Amino acid sequence: MKQAPPVAAVLLAAGRSSRFAGSNKLLHDWNGKPLVRHVAETLTRAGVGRVLVATGHEAEVIHAALEGLGLFFVHNPAFRDGMGSTIAASAEALHPEEAALIVPADMPWIQESTLRQIMELGSCDAIVVPHHGDRAGNPVLFPPDLKLELLKLTGDHGARAVVEAHLDRIVRLGVNEQELEDVDFRGDFGRSS
């Protein structure tokens, strides 16, 4: 097996939180801090090489919520076009040798240990996808050679098309079901943390 490439996380924080009843869910309090900061801190504690924060909607406020963490920011002015365009804008900031760990910023239950396992399973060939039973989820690790495909993404389906085009390269990591959950509605914050 080839040596694992360095990893850059792409923290997707550009969305409008349209289902969250009037405010940006990423700024909602999660255990005493904004949700986006909680997820960013989990990434940094897990030892990700670089964290690229993809901003769009309320970029200045997201930036302020992450102050002092030493992160890199990539703004997607076309964030209204969907998650695909945000991933593509972020992929432009990847170094050629970096694998991309695509992490939605609304996943507060993801564990540092799981992030480390995803990175350990990474290689120059593998797409690492967390699973619980038959359910696949995020975050997904893409090897460096798929950067060009990430750059072509559009719409609101994220990087699903890239995964589906390379099913023979998937490495599955079993995780607990809650780690695959994200926050869409205010009531989601009532789940155990």
CSV table of C-alpha atoms in Angstrom, one decimal:
chain,number,residue,atom,x,y,z
A,1,MET,CA,0.0,0.0,0.0
A,2,LYS,CA,1.2,3.5,-0.8
A,3,GLN,CA,2.0,6.0,1.9
A,4,ALA,CA,-1.1,8.0,3.0
A,5,PRO,CA,-1.1,11.6,1.7
A,6,PRO,CA,-1.4,14.6,4.0
A,7,VAL,CA,-5.0,15.5,4.7
A,8,ALA,CA,-6.8,18.8,4.5
A,9,ALA,CA,-10.3,19.0,5.9
A,10,VAL,CA,-12.9,21.0,4.0
A,11,LEU,CA,-15.4,22.2,6.6
A,12,LEU,CA,-18.6,23.1,4.7
A,13,ALA,CA,-20.0,26.2,6.4
A,14,ALA,CA,-21.5,28.1,3.4
A,15,GLY,CA,-25.2,27.1,3.6
A,16,ARG,CA,-28.2,29.2,4.4
A,17,SER,CA,-29.7,26.9,7.0
A,18,SER,CA,-33.0,27.2,5.1
A,19,ARG,CA,-34.8,24.5,7.2
A,20,PHE,CA,-33.6,26.0,10.5
A,21,ALA,CA,-36.4,28.5,11.1
A,22,GLY,CA,-34.8,31.9,10.5
A,23,SER,CA,-31.3,31.7,11.8
A,24,ASN,CA,-28.0,30.2,10.9
A,25,LYS,CA,-27.8,26.8,12.6
A,26,LEU,CA,-24.0,26.8,12.6
A,27,LEU,CA,-24.1,29.7,15.0
A,28,HIS,CA,-26.5,28.0,17.4
A,29,ASP,CA,-25.1,27.1,20.8
A,30,TRP,CA,-23.7,23.6,21.2
A,31,ASN,CA,-22.4,22.9,24.7
A,32,GLY,CA,-21.4,26.5,25.2
A,33,LYS,CA,-20.0,27.4,21.8
A,34,PRO,CA,-21.3,27.8,18.2
A,35,LEU,CA,-21.9,24.5,16.4
A,36,VAL,CA,-19.4,25.4,13.7
A,37,ARG,CA,-16.7,26.0,16.3
A,38,HIS,CA,-17.4,22.7,18.0
A,39,VAL,CA,-16.9,20.8,14.8
A,40,ALA,CA,-13.8,22.8,13.8
A,41,GLU,CA,-12.2,22.1,17.2
A,42,THR,CA,-13.0,18.4,16.8
A,43,LEU,CA,-11.1,18.4,13.5
A,44,THR,CA,-8.1,20.3,14.9
A,45,ARG,CA,-7.9,17.9,17.9
A,46,ALA,CA,-8.0,14.9,15.6
A,47,GLY,CA,-4.8,16.1,13.9
A,48,VAL,CA,-6.0,17.1,10.5
A,49,GLY,CA,-3.1,18.8,8.6
A,50,ARG,CA,-5.1,21.9,7.5
A,51,VAL,CA,-8.7,22.9,8.0
A,52,LEU,CA,-10.2,24.9,5.1
A,53,VAL,CA,-13.4,26.5,6.1
A,54,ALA,CA,-15.7,27.0,3.1
A,55,THR,CA,-17.9,30.0,3.7
A,56,GLY,CA,-20.8,31.7,1.8
A,57,HIS,CA,-23.9,32.7,3.7
A,58,GLU,CA,-23.0,35.0,6.7
A,59,ALA,CA,-19.3,34.5,6.0
A,60,GLU,CA,-18.1,37.3,8.3
A,61,VAL,CA,-20.1,35.9,11.3
A,62,ILE,CA,-18.8,32.3,10.6
A,63,HIS,CA,-15.2,33.7,10.4
A,64,ALA,CA,-15.7,35.5,13.8
A,65,ALA,CA,-17.1,32.3,15.4
A,66,LEU,CA,-13.9,30.5,14.4
A,67,GLU,CA,-11.4,33.3,15.4
A,68,GLY,CA,-8.2,32.1,17.0
A,69,LEU,CA,-8.2,28.5,15.7
A,70,GLY,CA,-5.6,29.0,12.9
A,71,LEU,CA,-7.9,27.9,10.1
A,72,PHE,CA,-7.9,28.8,6.4
A,73,PHE,CA,-10.9,30.4,4.8
A,74,VAL,CA,-12.2,29.9,1.3
A,75,HIS,CA,-15.2,32.0,0.3
A,76,ASN,CA,-17.7,30.7,-2.3
A,77,PRO,CA,-19.6,33.6,-3.7
A,78,ALA,CA,-21.8,31.1,-5.6
A,79,PHE,CA,-22.9,29.3,-2.4
A,80,ARG,CA,-26.6,29.6,-3.4
A,81,ASP,CA,-25.8,27.1,-6.2
A,82,GLY,CA,-25.5,24.3,-3.7
A,83,MET,CA,-23.0,22.2,-1.8
A,84,GLY,CA,-21.3,21.0,-5.0
A,85,SER,CA,-20.2,24.6,-5.9
A,86,THR,CA,-18.8,25.0,-2.4
A,87,ILE,CA,-16.8,21.8,-2.6
A,88,ALA,CA,-15.5,22.9,-6.0
A,89,ALA,CA,-14.5,26.3,-4.7
A,90,SER,CA,-12.7,24.7,-1.8
A,91,ALA,CA,-10.9,22.1,-3.9
A,92,GLU,CA,-9.1,25.0,-5.7
A,93,ALA,CA,-7.4,25.7,-2.4
A,94,LEU,CA,-6.1,22.1,-1.9
A,95,HIS,CA,-2.4,21.5,-2.4
A,96,PRO,CA,-1.8,18.9,-5.1
A,97,GLU,CA,-0.6,16.3,-2.7
A,98,GLU,CA,-3.4,16.7,-0.2
A,99,ALA,CA,-6.3,14.3,0.3
A,100,ALA,CA,-9.6,16.1,1.0
A,101,LEU,CA,-11.7,15.2,4.0
A,102,ILE,CA,-15.1,16.7,3.2
A,103,VAL,CA,-16.9,17.6,6.5
A,104,PRO,CA,-20.3,19.2,6.8
A,105,ALA,CA,-20.1,21.7,9.7
A,106,ASP,CA,-23.5,20.6,11.0
A,107,MET,CA,-22.3,17.2,12.3
A,108,PRO,CA,-21.6,17.7,16.0
A,109,TRP,CA,-21.6,14.0,16.9
A,110,ILE,CA,-18.5,13.1,14.9
A,111,GLN,CA,-15.8,11.8,17.1
A,112,GLU,CA,-12.0,12.6,17.0
A,113,SER,CA,-11.3,8.9,17.1
A,114,THR,CA,-13.4,8.4,14.0
A,115,LEU,CA,-11.7,11.2,12.1
A,116,ARG,CA,-8.3,9.7,13.0
A,117,GLN,CA,-9.5,6.3,11.7
A,118,ILE,CA,-10.7,7.8,8.5
A,119,MET,CA,-7.4,9.5,7.9
A,120,GLU,CA,-5.5,6.3,8.8
A,121,LEU,CA,-7.4,4.3,6.2
A,122,GLY,CA,-6.7,7.0,3.6
A,123,SER,CA,-4.2,6.2,0.8
A,124,CYS,CA,-3.4,7.5,-2.6
A,125,ASP,CA,-6.2,5.2,-4.0
A,126,ALA,CA,-8.9,5.0,-1.4
A,127,ILE,CA,-12.1,6.9,-0.9
A,128,VAL,CA,-13.0,6.4,2.8
A,129,VAL,CA,-16.7,6.4,3.6
A,130,PRO,CA,-18.2,6.0,7.1
A,131,HIS,CA,-21.1,3.5,7.3
A,132,HIS,CA,-23.6,2.2,9.8
A,133,GLY,CA,-25.2,-0.9,8.4
A,134,ASP,CA,-26.3,-0.1,4.9
A,135,ARG,CA,-26.3,3.7,5.5
A,136,ALA,CA,-23.3,5.6,4.1
A,137,GLY,CA,-22.5,9.1,5.4
A,138,ASN,CA,-20.0,11.9,6.0
A,139,PRO,CA,-17.3,12.9,6.4
A,140,VAL,CA,-15.7,11.3,3.3
A,141,LEU,CA,-12.0,11.3,2.5
A,142,PHE,CA,-11.0,11.7,-1.2
A,143,PRO,CA,-7.5,11.0,-2.4
A,144,PRO,CA,-5.5,13.7,-4.2
A,145,ASP,CA,-6.0,12.4,-7.7
A,146,LEU,CA,-9.8,13.1,-7.5
A,147,LYS,CA,-9.3,16.8,-7.0
A,148,LEU,CA,-10.1,17.5,-10.7
A,149,GLU,CA,-13.5,15.7,-10.3
A,150,LEU,CA,-14.2,17.7,-7.1
A,151,LEU,CA,-13.5,20.9,-9.0
A,152,LYS,CA,-16.2,20.1,-11.5
A,153,LEU,CA,-19.0,19.7,-8.9
A,154,THR,CA,-22.2,21.8,-9.1
A,155,GLY,CA,-25.6,21.6,-7.6
A,156,ASP,CA,-26.8,20.4,-4.2
A,157,HIS,CA,-25.7,16.8,-4.2
A,158,GLY,CA,-22.2,17.3,-2.7
A,159,ALA,CA,-19.6,14.8,-3.9
A,160,ARG,CA,-21.9,11.8,-4.2
A,161,ALA,CA,-21.3,11.6,-8.0
A,162,VAL,CA,-17.6,11.3,-7.4
A,163,VAL,CA,-18.1,8.5,-4.9
A,164,GLU,CA,-20.5,6.7,-7.3
A,165,ALA,CA,-18.0,7.0,-10.2
A,166,HIS,CA,-15.4,5.1,-8.2
A,167,LEU,CA,-17.2,2.4,-6.2
A,168,ASP,CA,-14.2,0.1,-6.7
A,169,ARG,CA,-12.1,2.5,-4.6
A,170,ILE,CA,-14.3,2.7,-1.5
A,171,VAL,CA,-13.0,1.7,1.9
A,172,ARG,CA,-15.8,1.5,4.4
A,173,LEU,CA,-15.4,2.4,8.1
A,174,GLY,CA,-18.1,1.2,10.5
A,175,VAL,CA,-19.2,4.0,12.9
A,176,ASN,CA,-22.0,4.4,15.4
A,177,GLU,CA,-25.3,5.6,13.9
A,178,GLN,CA,-25.4,9.0,15.7
A,179,GLU,CA,-22.0,10.0,14.2
A,180,LEU,CA,-23.7,10.1,10.7
A,181,GLU,CA,-26.4,12.5,11.9
A,182,ASP,CA,-26.5,16.2,11.2
A,183,VAL,CA,-28.5,19.1,12.4
A,184,ASP,CA,-31.3,20.4,10.1
A,185,PHE,CA,-34.0,21.6,12.4
A,186,ARG,CA,-34.1,23.2,15.9
A,187,GLY,CA,-35.4,20.0,17.4
A,188,ASP,CA,-32.2,18.1,16.3
A,189,PHE,CA,-30.4,20.0,19.1
A,190,GLY,CA,-32.5,18.0,21.6
A,191,ARG,CA,-30.8,14.8,20.8
A,192,SER,CA,-28.1,13.6,23.3
A,193,SER,CA,-24.7,15.1,22.8
